[in-house]
Short mmCIF file of C-alpha atoms in Angstrom, two decimals:
data_model
loop_
_atom_site.label_atom_id
_atom_site.label_comp_id
_atom_site.label_asym_id
_atom_site.label_seq_id
_atom_site.Cartn_x
_atom_site.Cartn_y
_atom_site.Cartn_z
CA MET A 1 -18.67 5.51 -17.28
CA SER A 2 -21.93 3.50 -17.62
CA ASP A 3 -24.57 3.95 -14.94
CA PRO A 4 -24.49 1.04 -12.44
CA MET A 5 -27.96 2.05 -11.24
CA ASN A 6 -29.36 0.64 -14.47
CA VAL A 7 -29.10 -2.85 -12.93
CA LEU A 8 -31.51 -1.99 -10.10
CA ALA A 9 -34.89 -0.90 -11.40
CA PRO A 10 -36.98 1.51 -9.29
CA GLU A 11 -39.40 -1.26 -8.31
CA HIS A 12 -36.48 -3.12 -6.72
CA ARG A 13 -35.51 -0.14 -4.55
CA ARG A 14 -38.42 -0.88 -2.27
CA LEU A 15 -38.82 -3.30 0.64
CA ARG A 16 -38.70 -7.01 -0.13
CA ILE A 17 -41.35 -8.57 2.11
CA GLY A 18 -42.88 -11.97 1.44
CA ASP A 19 -43.73 -12.26 -2.25
CA ALA A 20 -43.78 -8.53 -2.95
CA TRP A 21 -41.66 -5.45 -3.48
CA ARG A 22 -43.51 -2.77 -1.58
CA ASP A 23 -43.22 0.84 -0.47
CA ALA A 24 -42.87 1.64 3.20
CA ALA A 25 -46.26 1.81 4.91
CA SER A 26 -45.69 5.51 5.54
CA GLY A 27 -44.53 6.13 1.98
CA ALA A 28 -41.25 7.54 3.32
CA THR A 29 -37.96 7.22 1.45
CA PHE A 30 -34.35 8.13 2.09
CA ALA A 31 -31.45 9.07 -0.15
CA VAL A 32 -28.43 6.90 -0.94
CA GLU A 33 -25.31 8.86 -1.86
CA ASP A 34 -22.18 8.18 -3.86
CA PRO A 35 -19.45 8.85 -1.24
CA ALA A 36 -17.02 9.91 -3.98
CA THR A 37 -19.24 12.81 -5.06
CA GLY A 38 -21.76 13.35 -2.27
CA LYS A 39 -24.55 13.19 -4.86
CA THR A 40 -27.76 11.22 -4.42
CA ILE A 41 -27.88 8.12 -6.61
CA ALA A 42 -31.17 6.61 -5.47
CA GLU A 43 -34.14 6.89 -3.14
CA VAL A 44 -35.15 3.73 -1.28
CA ALA A 45 -38.05 2.88 0.99
CA ASP A 46 -37.64 3.98 4.61
CA ALA A 47 -39.33 1.29 6.70
CA ASP A 48 -40.82 1.79 10.12
CA VAL A 49 -41.90 -0.68 12.81
CA VAL A 50 -45.04 -1.68 10.88
CA ASP A 51 -42.91 -2.74 7.93
CA GLY A 52 -40.43 -4.61 10.09
CA LEU A 53 -43.20 -6.63 11.71
CA ALA A 54 -44.72 -7.33 8.28
CA ALA A 55 -41.37 -8.83 7.28
CA LEU A 56 -41.43 -10.95 10.44
CA ASP A 57 -44.98 -12.06 9.56
CA ALA A 58 -43.67 -13.22 6.17
CA ALA A 59 -40.64 -14.97 7.64
CA SER A 60 -42.75 -16.71 10.28
CA THR A 61 -45.35 -17.83 7.74
CA ALA A 62 -42.66 -19.28 5.46
CA MET A 63 -40.69 -20.93 8.26
CA ALA A 64 -42.38 -24.33 8.52
CA GLN A 65 -42.38 -25.01 4.79
CA TRP A 66 -38.77 -23.88 4.35
CA ALA A 67 -37.60 -25.99 7.29
CA ALA A 68 -39.34 -28.99 5.70
CA THR A 69 -37.76 -28.35 2.29
CA PRO A 70 -35.33 -31.18 1.50
CA PRO A 71 -31.70 -30.19 2.15
CA ARG A 72 -30.80 -30.99 -1.44
CA LYS A 73 -33.37 -28.49 -2.71
CA ARG A 74 -32.07 -25.80 -0.34
CA SER A 75 -28.57 -26.64 -1.52
CA GLU A 76 -29.54 -26.27 -5.18
CA LEU A 77 -31.05 -22.83 -4.57
CA LEU A 78 -27.88 -21.68 -2.81
CA THR A 79 -25.79 -23.01 -5.68
CA ALA A 80 -28.02 -21.17 -8.14
CA THR A 81 -27.46 -17.96 -6.15
CA TYR A 82 -23.70 -18.52 -6.29
CA ARG A 83 -23.84 -18.97 -10.06
CA ALA A 84 -26.05 -15.93 -10.59
CA LEU A 85 -23.74 -13.72 -8.54
CA THR A 86 -20.73 -15.03 -10.42
CA GLU A 87 -22.37 -14.47 -13.80
CA ARG A 88 -23.46 -10.96 -12.83
CA SER A 89 -20.29 -10.10 -10.95
CA GLU A 90 -19.54 -6.93 -12.88
CA GLU A 91 -23.01 -5.50 -12.32
CA VAL A 92 -22.91 -6.20 -8.60
CA ALA A 93 -19.35 -4.88 -8.25
CA ARG A 94 -20.18 -1.57 -9.93
CA LEU A 95 -23.19 -1.14 -7.67
CA ILE A 96 -21.05 -1.80 -4.59
CA THR A 97 -18.49 0.78 -5.70
CA LEU A 98 -21.15 3.36 -6.43
CA GLU A 99 -22.82 3.22 -3.01
CA MET A 100 -19.86 2.26 -0.81
CA GLY A 101 -16.87 3.91 -2.48
CA LYS A 102 -14.31 1.10 -2.73
CA PRO A 103 -12.30 0.72 -5.98
CA LEU A 104 -13.87 -1.51 -8.59
CA ALA A 105 -11.14 -4.15 -8.26
CA GLU A 106 -11.92 -4.40 -4.53
CA ALA A 107 -15.64 -4.63 -5.27
CA ARG A 108 -15.05 -7.48 -7.71
CA GLY A 109 -13.12 -9.25 -5.00
CA GLU A 110 -16.02 -8.79 -2.60
CA VAL A 111 -18.48 -10.30 -5.07
CA ALA A 112 -16.26 -13.36 -5.48
CA TYR A 113 -15.86 -13.63 -1.70
CA GLY A 114 -19.57 -13.13 -0.99
CA ALA A 115 -20.68 -15.57 -3.68
CA GLU A 116 -18.40 -18.22 -2.21
CA PHE A 117 -20.48 -18.30 0.98
CA PHE A 118 -23.44 -19.51 -1.05
CA ARG A 119 -21.35 -22.24 -2.66
CA TRP A 120 -19.79 -23.29 0.66
CA PHE A 121 -23.09 -23.49 2.52
CA ALA A 122 -24.79 -25.20 -0.40
CA GLU A 123 -22.34 -28.00 0.35
CA GLU A 124 -22.95 -27.79 4.11
CA ALA A 125 -26.75 -27.92 3.72
CA VAL A 126 -26.67 -31.63 2.88
CA ARG A 127 -24.23 -32.49 5.68
CA VAL A 128 -26.21 -31.48 8.77
CA GLU A 129 -26.06 -34.55 10.98
CA GLY A 130 -27.24 -35.77 14.35
CA ARG A 131 -25.95 -38.89 16.10
CA TYR A 132 -27.18 -42.18 17.52
CA SER A 133 -25.39 -43.96 20.34
CA ILE A 134 -25.81 -46.42 23.17
CA ALA A 135 -26.07 -44.78 26.58
CA PRO A 136 -22.91 -45.56 28.58
CA ALA A 137 -24.92 -47.37 31.27
CA GLY A 138 -27.02 -49.25 28.71
CA GLY A 139 -30.81 -49.60 28.73
CA TYR A 140 -31.56 -46.84 26.26
CA ARG A 141 -30.28 -45.05 23.19
CA ILE A 142 -29.25 -41.43 22.68
CA LEU A 143 -30.45 -39.65 19.56
CA THR A 144 -29.61 -36.04 18.71
CA VAL A 145 -31.67 -34.18 16.10
CA PRO A 146 -30.51 -30.80 14.69
CA LYS A 147 -33.30 -28.38 13.86
CA PRO A 148 -33.34 -24.83 12.43
CA VAL A 149 -33.54 -22.21 15.17
CA GLY A 150 -36.32 -20.25 13.45
CA PRO A 151 -36.74 -16.78 11.93
CA CYS A 152 -33.49 -14.79 12.01
CA VAL A 153 -32.86 -11.05 12.11
CA PHE A 154 -29.66 -9.82 10.48
CA VAL A 155 -28.18 -6.36 10.90
CA THR A 156 -25.37 -5.86 8.39
CA PRO A 157 -22.73 -3.12 7.97
CA TRP A 158 -21.87 -0.85 5.07
CA ASN A 159 -18.23 -1.85 4.53
CA PHE A 160 -18.94 -5.16 2.76
CA PRO A 161 -22.55 -4.69 1.64
CA LEU A 162 -22.75 -8.02 -0.20
CA ALA A 163 -20.37 -10.30 1.70
CA MET A 164 -21.62 -9.55 5.22
CA GLY A 165 -25.18 -10.35 4.22
CA ALA A 166 -24.12 -13.46 2.31
CA ARG A 167 -22.12 -14.69 5.31
CA LYS A 168 -25.36 -14.72 7.35
CA ILE A 169 -28.07 -15.53 4.81
CA ALA A 170 -26.31 -18.54 3.24
CA PRO A 171 -25.86 -20.60 6.43
CA ALA A 172 -29.30 -19.63 7.72
CA LEU A 173 -30.98 -20.87 4.54
CA ALA A 174 -28.81 -23.98 4.49
CA ALA A 175 -29.98 -24.80 8.02
CA GLY A 176 -33.65 -24.22 7.13
CA CYS A 177 -34.17 -20.77 8.70
CA THR A 178 -36.00 -17.80 7.21
CA THR A 179 -34.44 -14.35 7.35
CA ILE A 180 -35.00 -10.62 7.69
CA THR A 181 -32.02 -8.46 6.78
CA LYS A 182 -31.69 -4.82 7.77
CA PRO A 183 -28.75 -3.49 5.71
CA ALA A 184 -26.85 -0.35 6.63
CA GLY A 185 -28.58 2.84 5.58
CA GLN A 186 -25.51 3.98 3.63
CA THR A 187 -25.45 0.86 1.42
CA PRO A 188 -28.90 -0.72 1.00
CA LEU A 189 -28.80 -1.15 -2.78
CA THR A 190 -26.50 -4.17 -2.93
CA MET A 191 -28.64 -6.15 -0.49
CA LEU A 192 -31.76 -5.30 -2.47
CA PHE A 193 -30.02 -6.55 -5.60
CA LEU A 194 -29.11 -9.80 -3.82
CA ALA A 195 -32.77 -10.23 -2.80
CA ARG A 196 -33.77 -9.76 -6.42
CA ILE A 197 -31.27 -12.39 -7.55
CA MET A 198 -32.52 -14.86 -4.94
CA GLU A 199 -36.10 -14.23 -6.04
CA GLU A 200 -35.11 -14.90 -9.65
CA VAL A 201 -33.38 -18.22 -8.87
CA GLY A 202 -36.50 -19.45 -7.08
CA VAL A 203 -35.99 -18.94 -3.34
CA PRO A 204 -39.57 -19.09 -1.98
CA PRO A 205 -41.38 -15.93 -0.81
CA GLY A 206 -40.83 -15.03 2.82
CA VAL A 207 -37.49 -16.86 3.12
CA VAL A 208 -35.38 -13.79 2.31
CA ASN A 209 -36.86 -10.46 3.41
CA VAL A 210 -35.02 -7.12 3.21
CA VAL A 211 -36.07 -4.05 5.18
CA THR A 212 -34.25 -0.80 4.42
CA THR A 213 -34.57 1.98 6.95
CA LYS A 214 -32.96 5.02 8.49
CA ARG A 215 -34.90 4.24 11.69
CA SER A 216 -32.81 1.21 12.54
CA GLY A 217 -33.14 1.40 16.30
CA ASP A 218 -36.92 1.37 16.37
CA VAL A 219 -37.31 -1.30 13.69
CA VAL A 220 -34.70 -3.70 15.06
CA SER A 221 -35.90 -3.24 18.65
CA ALA A 222 -39.43 -4.20 17.62
CA LEU A 223 -38.17 -7.30 15.83
CA LEU A 224 -36.12 -8.40 18.83
CA ALA A 225 -39.03 -7.84 21.20
CA ASP A 226 -41.29 -10.16 19.19
CA SER A 227 -41.23 -13.75 20.43
CA ARG A 228 -41.32 -15.12 16.88
CA THR A 229 -37.74 -13.93 16.31
CA ARG A 230 -35.35 -16.65 17.44
CA LYS A 231 -31.93 -15.50 16.28
CA LEU A 232 -29.99 -12.24 15.92
CA SER A 233 -26.76 -11.87 13.98
CA PHE A 234 -25.05 -8.49 13.94
CA THR A 235 -21.86 -7.18 12.37
CA GLY A 236 -20.79 -3.74 13.49
CA SER A 237 -19.33 -1.77 16.35
CA THR A 238 -18.87 -3.14 19.85
CA GLU A 239 -20.90 -0.21 21.20
CA VAL A 240 -23.99 -1.09 19.16
CA GLY A 241 -23.40 -4.79 19.79
CA ARG A 242 -23.70 -4.23 23.54
CA VAL A 243 -27.05 -2.50 23.05
CA LEU A 244 -28.39 -5.30 20.87
CA LEU A 245 -27.21 -7.96 23.31
CA ARG A 246 -29.15 -6.27 26.08
CA GLN A 247 -32.28 -6.21 23.92
CA ALA A 248 -31.81 -9.80 22.81
CA ALA A 249 -31.59 -10.93 26.43
CA ASP A 250 -35.29 -10.22 27.06
CA ASN A 251 -36.33 -13.09 24.78
CA VAL A 252 -33.14 -15.10 25.34
CA LEU A 253 -32.33 -15.01 21.62
CA ARG A 254 -29.54 -16.96 20.01
CA THR A 255 -26.95 -14.35 19.04
CA SER A 256 -23.92 -14.08 16.80
CA MET A 257 -21.86 -10.92 17.13
CA GLU A 258 -18.95 -9.87 14.92
CA LEU A 259 -17.86 -6.64 16.57
CA GLY A 260 -15.00 -4.16 16.54
CA GLY A 261 -11.32 -4.88 16.12
CA ASN A 262 -7.96 -3.37 16.98
CA ALA A 263 -5.64 -5.73 15.14
CA ALA A 264 -1.93 -5.65 15.84
CA LEU A 265 0.42 -6.47 12.98
CA ILE A 266 3.84 -7.54 14.29
CA VAL A 267 6.94 -7.55 12.10
CA CYS A 268 9.85 -9.41 13.68
CA ALA A 269 13.47 -8.71 12.82
CA ASP A 270 13.81 -12.19 11.29
CA ALA A 271 10.87 -11.67 8.91
CA ASP A 272 11.19 -11.70 5.15
CA LEU A 273 10.60 -7.97 4.61
CA ASP A 274 9.26 -8.48 1.09
CA VAL A 275 6.58 -10.73 2.53
CA ALA A 276 6.01 -8.42 5.51
CA VAL A 277 5.54 -5.28 3.40
CA ASP A 278 3.21 -7.09 0.98
CA GLY A 279 1.25 -8.53 3.89
CA ALA A 280 1.03 -5.21 5.70
CA MET A 281 -0.30 -3.51 2.57
CA VAL A 282 -3.08 -6.08 2.29
CA ALA A 283 -3.88 -6.12 6.01
CA LYS A 284 -3.97 -2.32 6.20
CA MET A 285 -5.38 -1.25 2.84
CA ARG A 286 -7.87 -3.95 1.91
CA ASN A 287 -11.22 -2.19 1.55
CA ILE A 288 -9.49 1.20 2.04
CA GLY A 289 -8.75 0.14 5.62
CA GLU A 290 -12.50 0.07 6.35
CA SER A 291 -12.40 -3.44 7.75
CA CYS A 292 -12.79 -4.80 11.26
CA ILE A 293 -9.71 -7.00 10.72
CA ALA A 294 -7.56 -4.21 9.25
CA ALA A 295 -4.11 -3.78 10.77
CA ASN A 296 -4.81 -1.01 13.27
CA ARG A 297 -1.39 -0.96 14.99
CA ILE A 298 1.84 -1.95 13.24
CA TYR A 299 4.62 -3.03 15.62
CA VAL A 300 8.06 -3.41 14.03
CA GLU A 301 11.10 -4.82 15.83
CA GLU A 302 13.75 -2.13 16.20
CA PRO A 303 16.51 -3.61 13.97
CA VAL A 304 14.24 -3.52 10.89
CA ARG A 305 12.00 -0.60 11.81
CA GLU A 306 13.71 1.96 9.59
CA GLU A 307 13.87 -0.26 6.51
CA PHE A 308 10.34 -1.57 6.88
CA THR A 309 8.96 1.94 7.40
CA ALA A 310 10.71 3.32 4.32
CA ARG A 311 9.50 0.49 2.08
CA PHE A 312 5.97 0.49 3.46
CA ALA A 313 5.64 4.29 3.23
CA GLU A 314 6.86 4.23 -0.36
CA ARG A 315 4.17 1.70 -1.26
CA MET A 316 1.47 3.66 0.56
CA GLY A 317 2.47 6.92 -1.08
CA ALA A 318 2.33 5.37 -4.56
CA LEU A 319 -1.36 4.48 -4.28
CA SER A 320 -3.76 6.40 -6.51
CA MET A 321 -6.84 7.99 -4.94
CA GLY A 322 -10.06 8.78 -6.77
CA HIS A 323 -13.54 7.62 -7.75
CA GLY A 324 -13.69 3.85 -7.45
CA LEU A 325 -15.14 3.43 -10.94
CA ASP A 326 -12.22 5.24 -12.59
CA ASP A 327 -9.37 3.26 -14.10
CA GLY A 328 -6.20 2.89 -12.07
CA VAL A 329 -7.69 3.93 -8.73
CA ASN A 330 -6.33 2.04 -5.68
CA VAL A 331 -7.99 4.08 -2.91
CA GLY A 332 -11.63 5.11 -3.14
CA ALA A 333 -13.76 7.38 -1.02
CA LEU A 334 -14.53 6.67 2.62
CA ILE A 335 -18.15 6.05 3.45
CA ASP A 336 -19.16 9.47 4.78
CA GLU A 337 -17.99 12.80 6.15
CA ALA A 338 -18.09 11.55 9.74
CA SER A 339 -15.52 8.88 8.89
CA VAL A 340 -13.15 11.41 7.33
CA THR A 341 -13.53 13.78 10.27
CA LYS A 342 -12.82 10.99 12.77
CA ILE A 343 -9.66 9.91 10.95
CA ASP A 344 -8.45 13.50 10.57
CA GLU A 345 -8.91 14.01 14.32
CA LEU A 346 -7.05 10.79 15.17
CA VAL A 347 -4.08 11.86 13.02
CA ALA A 348 -4.07 15.36 14.52
CA ASP A 349 -4.18 13.89 18.03
CA ALA A 350 -1.20 11.62 17.34
CA VAL A 351 0.82 14.46 15.84
CA ASP A 352 0.00 16.71 18.80
CA ARG A 353 1.37 14.01 21.08
CA GLY A 354 4.64 13.70 19.17
CA ALA A 355 4.00 11.41 16.18
CA ARG A 356 5.54 12.27 12.83
CA VAL A 357 3.76 11.93 9.47
CA VAL A 358 5.90 10.14 6.87
CA VAL A 359 3.37 10.21 4.05
CA GLY A 360 -0.17 11.56 3.69
CA GLY A 361 -1.82 13.09 6.70
CA GLU A 362 -3.79 15.89 5.03
CA ARG A 363 -7.28 15.52 3.63
CA PRO A 364 -7.64 16.85 0.08
CA ASP A 365 -9.85 19.68 -1.07
CA GLY A 366 -12.82 19.04 -3.32
CA PRO A 367 -15.97 16.92 -3.26
CA GLY A 368 -16.26 13.44 -1.82
CA HIS A 369 -15.12 11.77 1.38
CA PHE A 370 -11.45 11.15 0.72
CA TYR A 371 -8.44 10.70 2.97
CA PRO A 372 -4.99 9.81 1.62
CA PRO A 373 -2.97 6.73 2.59
CA THR A 374 -1.05 7.86 5.67
CA VAL A 375 1.90 6.49 7.63
CA LEU A 376 2.95 7.81 11.04
CA VAL A 377 6.02 6.95 13.12
CA ASP A 378 7.05 7.70 16.70
CA VAL A 379 3.42 7.20 17.70
CA PRO A 380 3.18 7.47 21.51
CA GLU A 381 1.30 4.93 23.57
CA ASP A 382 -1.31 7.48 24.65
CA ALA A 383 -2.32 8.34 21.07
CA ARG A 384 -6.03 7.76 20.60
CA MET A 385 -5.55 5.87 17.33
CA LEU A 386 -3.85 3.01 19.17
CA GLU A 387 -7.07 2.37 21.08
CA ALA A 388 -9.74 3.50 18.59
CA GLU A 389 -10.67 1.48 15.54
CA ILE A 390 -9.26 3.70 12.78
CA PHE A 391 -11.34 2.24 9.93
CA GLY A 392 -9.42 4.03 7.22
CA PRO A 393 -6.10 4.24 5.32
CA VAL A 394 -3.94 5.32 8.26
CA ALA A 395 -1.06 3.19 9.60
CA PRO A 396 0.68 4.01 12.89
CA ILE A 397 4.09 2.32 13.27
CA ILE A 398 5.49 1.58 16.74
CA SER A 399 8.83 -0.04 17.48
CA PHE A 400 9.44 -2.91 19.92
CA THR A 401 12.47 -4.71 21.32
CA SER A 402 11.17 -7.98 22.79
CA ASP A 403 8.41 -10.52 22.21
CA ASP A 404 7.07 -10.16 25.75
CA GLU A 405 6.86 -6.40 25.31
CA VAL A 406 4.98 -6.48 22.03
CA MET A 407 2.70 -9.32 23.16
CA ALA A 408 1.64 -7.27 26.17
CA LYS A 409 0.99 -4.21 24.01
CA ALA A 410 -0.93 -6.20 21.40
CA ASN A 411 -3.18 -7.71 24.09
CA ASP A 412 -3.75 -4.39 25.87
CA THR A 413 -7.16 -3.76 24.30
CA GLU A 414 -10.77 -4.74 24.90
CA HIS A 415 -10.82 -6.20 21.39
CA GLY A 416 -9.61 -9.58 20.22
CA LEU A 417 -10.66 -10.11 16.63
CA ALA A 418 -7.54 -10.58 14.50
CA GLY A 419 -3.77 -10.23 14.49
CA TYR A 420 -0.85 -10.69 12.11
CA ILE A 421 2.69 -12.02 12.70
CA PHE A 422 5.62 -11.91 10.29
CA THR A 423 8.54 -14.13 11.25
CA ARG A 424 10.59 -16.98 9.78
CA ASP A 425 11.00 -18.61 13.20
CA LEU A 426 8.40 -21.36 13.63
CA GLN A 427 8.80 -21.55 17.41
CA ARG A 428 8.38 -17.80 17.68
CA ALA A 429 5.24 -17.95 15.54
CA LEU A 430 3.79 -20.65 17.79
CA ARG A 431 4.55 -18.63 20.93
CA PHE A 432 2.65 -15.68 19.45
CA THR A 433 -0.19 -17.99 18.40
CA GLU A 434 -0.58 -19.21 21.98
CA GLY A 435 0.01 -15.83 23.61
CA LEU A 436 -2.11 -13.43 21.59
CA ASP A 437 -5.75 -12.93 22.60
CA THR A 438 -7.34 -13.05 19.15
CA GLY A 439 -9.94 -15.15 17.42
CA MET A 440 -7.94 -15.15 14.18
CA LEU A 441 -4.27 -14.85 13.34
CA GLY A 442 -2.39 -14.51 10.08
CA ILE A 443 1.18 -15.79 10.04
CA ASN A 444 3.22 -14.36 7.15
CA ARG A 445 -0.10 -13.53 5.50
CA GLY A 446 -2.15 -10.34 5.38
CA LEU A 447 -5.35 -11.84 3.97
CA ILE A 448 -7.12 -14.25 6.32
CA SER A 449 -10.82 -14.10 5.39
CA ASP A 450 -12.10 -17.30 3.78
CA PRO A 451 -15.63 -18.78 3.70
CA SER A 452 -14.17 -22.18 4.62
CA ALA A 453 -12.55 -20.80 7.80
CA PRO A 454 -14.27 -19.83 11.08
CA PHE A 455 -14.45 -16.03 11.33
CA GLY A 456 -14.93 -14.45 14.76
CA GLY A 457 -13.27 -12.88 17.76
CA VAL A 458 -12.76 -13.12 21.50
CA LYS A 459 -13.16 -10.63 24.34
CA GLN A 460 -15.36 -7.73 23.18
CA SER A 461 -14.89 -8.50 19.50
CA GLY A 462 -17.79 -10.88 19.34
CA ILE A 463 -19.65 -14.09 20.03
CA GLY A 464 -19.82 -17.10 17.73
CA LYS A 465 -18.27 -17.93 14.38
CA GLU A 466 -19.25 -17.28 10.79
CA GLY A 467 -18.15 -19.36 7.82
CA SER A 468 -16.70 -22.88 7.87
CA HIS A 469 -18.57 -25.85 9.32
CA GLU A 470 -19.03 -23.89 12.55
CA GLY A 471 -21.07 -21.27 10.70
CA ILE A 472 -24.09 -23.47 10.09
CA GLN A 473 -24.12 -24.64 13.71
CA GLU A 474 -25.03 -21.08 14.74
CA TYR A 475 -28.42 -21.64 13.05
CA LEU A 476 -29.24 -25.06 14.50
CA ASP A 477 -30.81 -26.11 17.78
CA LEU A 478 -30.26 -29.64 19.02
CA THR A 479 -33.00 -31.91 20.37
CA TYR A 480 -31.84 -34.84 22.51
CA VAL A 481 -34.08 -37.92 22.46
CA ALA A 482 -33.77 -40.77 24.97
CA ILE A 483 -35.15 -44.00 23.46
CA ASP A 484 -35.86 -46.88 25.84
CA LEU A 485 -34.17 -50.05 24.60
CA PRO A 486 -33.23 -52.61 27.30
#
């Protein structure tokens, strides 16, 4: 196995601030580990508040010139980033696998997905429009002028270390905003590599800044308290999102929040079971289940429960677990020991309450943070895993007997990010579409993420949308001008 760290030289494992790669002001570093082995693969700069504010200095200094850059030029730089990521896909994918743990095939898929945000928003950059109209009462004209909101702070998660940053950086740059990204401490290397690529294609200094740190709370709080920051976008847990929203309120910041999920996947008796099993495998096991839109609760109508469970469990049990860079691996390591412990406790809790393990359910011995694909049946309603976000390869199956019953259960959560329905009855699908409290819904489909579609939730799963035409609007303010014209 070749060393993926060869693509990221030591000088690019430092902070990217303005036109320089620099050490943290304190000189501190922290270790990045391979979750499949527990071994350190790199040391990166550990920023503190001084470094965070230096990045904000750079973003603020670059803001006026970047906002004045012609949209076509911004578009061309985003297109160049898309091409560079596509050309270097294998290098980026291997780096993602090494620091995050997902199988290489999954990492390649993430690179393609993340790169597509740069292509999509390159096209959106030249289509930002205002409007001109006659006031209804006459006597003057109404002009609306979209403008970039200003310097943006991004806090990104570890589960998609490229795509979650790309989904924020691309629309911000398309709109004319400068950015500071604080990637997750577990997976900073991919974002540093993206910053290097954007430097190489010619994105001006100060437009894309990356601050790696294990002192996230202090650094992000200082950035949000500074009046020069005008936008916060966060992807992560609802608990942390609430904290950041409170901090953002002091300066009345524009916010986008993509928070936790508790997706219900509903298999109706009239579903095509081939399609339903395939869809459930994707919705549950994409990214090892470490996804906010992963199927967290699988409800199967009683007449097909036994057959669906047998077929789904057979597929889950056939998956191969191991280091993500090894050939033939379907299930890589989870991100850290805390994740494995949490999942093990959720399974034990369900079993203690009467659930039965059909496949998996026991963590393996040996190094690395692994947990096997697991299917449970007879899961009681008071099991913690039906309320908690599992974030791993564990699938609880619950039977239902009526649409009203399963709709009520699916909606009985503070979250409302995504859901999945499998049925061949169009009217039934439409009733679920109207009745489920989710921001996104897959019908006879387990994969719903797409840069051209608006991604986001309702209730406590978030605020705002990412991707699609709506995504760039999150980075634009609107000035209304009244022009006297009798």
